[in-house]
CSV table of N, CA and C in Angstrom, one decimal:
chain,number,residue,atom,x,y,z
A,292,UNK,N,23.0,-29.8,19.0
A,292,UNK,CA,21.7,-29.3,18.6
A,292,UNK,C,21.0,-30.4,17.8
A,293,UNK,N,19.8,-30.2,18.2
A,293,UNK,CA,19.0,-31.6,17.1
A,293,UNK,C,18.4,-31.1,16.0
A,294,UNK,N,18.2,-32.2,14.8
A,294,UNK,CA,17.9,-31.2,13.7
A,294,UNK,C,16.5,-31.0,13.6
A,295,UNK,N,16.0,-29.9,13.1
A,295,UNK,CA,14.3,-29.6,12.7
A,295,UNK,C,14.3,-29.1,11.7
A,296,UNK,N,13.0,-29.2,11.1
A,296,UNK,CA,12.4,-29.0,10.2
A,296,UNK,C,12.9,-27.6,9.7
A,297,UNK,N,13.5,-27.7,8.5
A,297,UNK,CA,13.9,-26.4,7.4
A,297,UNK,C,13.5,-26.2,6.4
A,298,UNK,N,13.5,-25.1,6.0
A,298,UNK,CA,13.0,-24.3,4.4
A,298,UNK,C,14.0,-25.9,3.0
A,299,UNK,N,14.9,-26.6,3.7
A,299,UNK,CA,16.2,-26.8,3.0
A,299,UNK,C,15.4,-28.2,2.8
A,300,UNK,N,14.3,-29.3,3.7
A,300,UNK,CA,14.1,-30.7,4.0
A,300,UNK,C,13.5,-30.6,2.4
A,301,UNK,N,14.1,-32.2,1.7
A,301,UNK,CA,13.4,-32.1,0.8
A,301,UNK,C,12.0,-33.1,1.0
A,302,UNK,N,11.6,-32.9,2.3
A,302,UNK,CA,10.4,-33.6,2.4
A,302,UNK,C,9.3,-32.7,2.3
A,303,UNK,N,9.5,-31.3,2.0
A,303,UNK,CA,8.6,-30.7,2.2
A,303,UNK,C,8.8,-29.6,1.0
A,304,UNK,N,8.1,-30.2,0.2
A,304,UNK,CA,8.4,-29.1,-1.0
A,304,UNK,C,7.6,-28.3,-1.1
A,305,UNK,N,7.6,-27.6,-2.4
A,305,UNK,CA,7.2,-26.0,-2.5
A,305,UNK,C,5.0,-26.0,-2.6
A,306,UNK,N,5.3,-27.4,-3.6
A,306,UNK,CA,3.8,-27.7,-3.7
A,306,UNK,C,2.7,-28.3,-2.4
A,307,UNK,N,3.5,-28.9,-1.6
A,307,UNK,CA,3.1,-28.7,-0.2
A,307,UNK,C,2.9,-28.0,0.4
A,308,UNK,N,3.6,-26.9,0.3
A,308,UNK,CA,2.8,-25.5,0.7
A,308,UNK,C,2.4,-24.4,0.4
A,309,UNK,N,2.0,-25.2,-0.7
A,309,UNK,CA,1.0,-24.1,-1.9
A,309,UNK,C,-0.2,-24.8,-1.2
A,310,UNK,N,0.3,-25.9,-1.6
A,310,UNK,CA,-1.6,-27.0,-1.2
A,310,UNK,C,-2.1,-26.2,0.6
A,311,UNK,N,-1.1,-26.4,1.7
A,311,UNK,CA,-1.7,-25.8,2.7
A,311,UNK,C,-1.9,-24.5,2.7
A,312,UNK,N,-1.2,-23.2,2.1
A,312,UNK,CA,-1.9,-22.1,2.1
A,312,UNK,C,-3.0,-22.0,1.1
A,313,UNK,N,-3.4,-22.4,0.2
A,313,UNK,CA,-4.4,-22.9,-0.1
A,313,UNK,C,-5.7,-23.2,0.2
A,314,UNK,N,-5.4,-24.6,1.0
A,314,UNK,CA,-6.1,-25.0,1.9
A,314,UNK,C,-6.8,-24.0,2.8
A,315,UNK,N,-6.0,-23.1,3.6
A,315,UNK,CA,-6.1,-22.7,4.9
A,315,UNK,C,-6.8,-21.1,4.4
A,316,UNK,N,-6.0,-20.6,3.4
A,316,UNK,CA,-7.3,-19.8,2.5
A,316,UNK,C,-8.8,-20.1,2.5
A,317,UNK,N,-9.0,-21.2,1.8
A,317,UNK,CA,-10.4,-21.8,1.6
A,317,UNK,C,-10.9,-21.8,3.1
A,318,UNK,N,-10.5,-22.1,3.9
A,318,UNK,CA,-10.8,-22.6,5.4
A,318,UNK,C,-11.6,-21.6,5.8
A,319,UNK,N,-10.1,-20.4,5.8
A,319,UNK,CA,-10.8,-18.5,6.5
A,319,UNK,C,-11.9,-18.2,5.7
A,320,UNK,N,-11.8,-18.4,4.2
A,320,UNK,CA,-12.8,-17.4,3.8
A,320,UNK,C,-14.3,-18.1,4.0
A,321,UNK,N,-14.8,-19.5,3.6
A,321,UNK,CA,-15.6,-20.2,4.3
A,321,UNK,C,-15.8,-19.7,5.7
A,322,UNK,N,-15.4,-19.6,6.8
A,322,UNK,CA,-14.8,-19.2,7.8
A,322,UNK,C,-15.7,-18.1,8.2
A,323,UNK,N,-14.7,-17.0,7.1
A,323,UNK,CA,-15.8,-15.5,7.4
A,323,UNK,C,-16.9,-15.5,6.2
A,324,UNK,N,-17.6,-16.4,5.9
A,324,UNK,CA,-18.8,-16.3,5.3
A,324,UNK,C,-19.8,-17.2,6.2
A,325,UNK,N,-19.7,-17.8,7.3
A,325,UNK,CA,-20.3,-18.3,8.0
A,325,UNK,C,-20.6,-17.4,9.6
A,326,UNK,N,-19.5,-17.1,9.9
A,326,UNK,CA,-19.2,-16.5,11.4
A,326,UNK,C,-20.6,-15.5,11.7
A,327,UNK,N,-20.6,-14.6,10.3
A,327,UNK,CA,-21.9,-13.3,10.9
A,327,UNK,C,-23.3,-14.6,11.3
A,328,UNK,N,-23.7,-15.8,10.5
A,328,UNK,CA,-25.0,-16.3,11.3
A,328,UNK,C,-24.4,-16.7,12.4
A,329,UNK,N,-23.3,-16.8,12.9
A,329,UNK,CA,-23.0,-17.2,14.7
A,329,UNK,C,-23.4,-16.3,15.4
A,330,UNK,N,-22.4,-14.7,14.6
A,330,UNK,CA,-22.7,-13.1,15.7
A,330,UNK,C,-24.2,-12.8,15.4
A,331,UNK,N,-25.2,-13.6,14.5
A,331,UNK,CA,-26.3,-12.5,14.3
A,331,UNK,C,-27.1,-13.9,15.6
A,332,UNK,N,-26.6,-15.0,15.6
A,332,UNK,CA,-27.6,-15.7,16.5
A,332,UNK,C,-27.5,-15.4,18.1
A,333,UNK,N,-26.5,-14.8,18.3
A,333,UNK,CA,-25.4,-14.5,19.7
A,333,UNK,C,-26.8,-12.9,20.1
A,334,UNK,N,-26.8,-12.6,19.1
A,334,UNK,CA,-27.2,-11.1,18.9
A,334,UNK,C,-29.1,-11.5,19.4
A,335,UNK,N,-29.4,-12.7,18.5
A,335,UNK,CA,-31.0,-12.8,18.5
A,335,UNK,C,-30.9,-13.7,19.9
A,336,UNK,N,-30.7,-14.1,20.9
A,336,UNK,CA,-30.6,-14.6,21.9
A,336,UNK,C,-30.4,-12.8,23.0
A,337,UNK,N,-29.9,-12.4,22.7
A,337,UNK,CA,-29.5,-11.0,23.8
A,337,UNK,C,-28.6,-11.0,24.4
A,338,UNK,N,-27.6,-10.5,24.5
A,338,UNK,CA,-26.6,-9.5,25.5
A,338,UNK,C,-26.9,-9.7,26.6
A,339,UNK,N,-26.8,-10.8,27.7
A,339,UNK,CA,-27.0,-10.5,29.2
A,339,UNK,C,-26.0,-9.6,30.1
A,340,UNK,N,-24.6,-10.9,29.8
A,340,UNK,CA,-23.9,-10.1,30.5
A,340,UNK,C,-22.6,-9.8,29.5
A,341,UNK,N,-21.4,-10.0,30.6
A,341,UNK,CA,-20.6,-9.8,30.3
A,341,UNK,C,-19.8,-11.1,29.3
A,342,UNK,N,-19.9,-12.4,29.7
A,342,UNK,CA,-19.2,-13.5,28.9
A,342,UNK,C,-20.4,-13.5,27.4
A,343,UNK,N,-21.1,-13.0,27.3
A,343,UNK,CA,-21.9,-12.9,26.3
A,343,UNK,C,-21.4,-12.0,25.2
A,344,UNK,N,-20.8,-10.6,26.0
A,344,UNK,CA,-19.9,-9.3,25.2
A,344,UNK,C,-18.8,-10.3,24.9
A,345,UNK,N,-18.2,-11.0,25.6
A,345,UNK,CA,-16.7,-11.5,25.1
A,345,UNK,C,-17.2,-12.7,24.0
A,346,UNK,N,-18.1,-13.1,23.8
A,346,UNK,CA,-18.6,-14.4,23.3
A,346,UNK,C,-18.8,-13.4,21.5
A,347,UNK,N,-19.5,-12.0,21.6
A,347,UNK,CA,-19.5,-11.6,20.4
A,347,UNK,C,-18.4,-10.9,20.3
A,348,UNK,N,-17.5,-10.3,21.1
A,348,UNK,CA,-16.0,-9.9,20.5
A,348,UNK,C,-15.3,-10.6,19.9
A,349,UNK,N,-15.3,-11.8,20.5
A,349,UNK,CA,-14.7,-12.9,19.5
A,349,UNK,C,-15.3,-13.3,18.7
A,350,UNK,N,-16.2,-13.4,18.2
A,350,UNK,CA,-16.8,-13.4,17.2
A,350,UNK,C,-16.3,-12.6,15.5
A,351,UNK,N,-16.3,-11.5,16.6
A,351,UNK,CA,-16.0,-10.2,15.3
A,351,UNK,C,-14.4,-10.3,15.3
A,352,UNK,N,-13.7,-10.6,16.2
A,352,UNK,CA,-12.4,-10.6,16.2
A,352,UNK,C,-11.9,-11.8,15.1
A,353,UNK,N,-12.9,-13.2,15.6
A,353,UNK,CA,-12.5,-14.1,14.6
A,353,UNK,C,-13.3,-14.1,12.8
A,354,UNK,N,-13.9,-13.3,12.7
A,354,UNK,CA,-14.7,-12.9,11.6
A,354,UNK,C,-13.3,-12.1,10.8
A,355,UNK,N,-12.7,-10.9,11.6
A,355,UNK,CA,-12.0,-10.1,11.1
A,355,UNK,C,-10.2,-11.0,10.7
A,356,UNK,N,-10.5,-11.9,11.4
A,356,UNK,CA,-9.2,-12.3,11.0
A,356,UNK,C,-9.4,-13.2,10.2
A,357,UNK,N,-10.6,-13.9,9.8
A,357,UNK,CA,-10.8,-15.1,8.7
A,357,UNK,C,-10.8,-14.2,7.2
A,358,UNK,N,-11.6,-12.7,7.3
A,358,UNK,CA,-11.5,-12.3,6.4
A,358,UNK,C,-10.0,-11.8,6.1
A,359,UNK,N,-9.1,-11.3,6.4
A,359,UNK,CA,-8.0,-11.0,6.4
A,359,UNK,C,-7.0,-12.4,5.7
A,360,UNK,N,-7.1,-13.4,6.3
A,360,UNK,CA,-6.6,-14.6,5.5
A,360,UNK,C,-7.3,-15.1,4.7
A,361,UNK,N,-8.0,-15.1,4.3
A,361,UNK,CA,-9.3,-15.6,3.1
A,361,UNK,C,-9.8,-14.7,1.8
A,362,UNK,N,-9.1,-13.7,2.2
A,362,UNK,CA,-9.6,-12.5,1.0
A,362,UNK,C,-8.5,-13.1,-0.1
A,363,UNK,N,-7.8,-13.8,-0.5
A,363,UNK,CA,-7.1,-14.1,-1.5
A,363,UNK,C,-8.3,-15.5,-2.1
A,364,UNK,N,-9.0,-16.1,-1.5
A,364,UNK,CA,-9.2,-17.4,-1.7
A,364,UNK,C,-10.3,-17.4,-3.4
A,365,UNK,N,-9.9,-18.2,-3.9
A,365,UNK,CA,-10.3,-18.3,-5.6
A,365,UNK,C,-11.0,-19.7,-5.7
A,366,UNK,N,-12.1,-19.7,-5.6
A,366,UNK,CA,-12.9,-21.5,-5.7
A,366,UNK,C,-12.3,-21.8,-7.1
């Protein structure tokens, strides 16, 4: 077996992954404080079809999950 990356490497300490959740906090919540002027521009353009519906589902889908990881985030 070859070795990988473990909880155990001391190359990767505890403060390294404070700084990336952290980081990745700041990211989402920025994230979902931006996303609604995407869904409201998607919205002022119109609904044609159908890749338009999937273009604002993901929208809301990726809104709902930025807020979900970003609701801890503390400037």
């Amino acid at each position: 077996m070859s070795p990988s990356t473990s909880t155990n490497d001391p190359s990767v300490t505890a403060g390294d992954r404070s700084r990336l959740q952290q980081r990745l906090r700041a990211g989402a919540f920025w994230a979902a404080v931006l996303l609604p002027f995407c869904t409201l521009a998607v919205l002022a353009n119109g609904l044609d079809g159908n890749g338009d519906y999937l273009v604002l589902a993901g929208l809301l889908a990726g809104n709902v999950f930025a807020l979900f990881l970003g609701h801890d985030y503390r400037a």
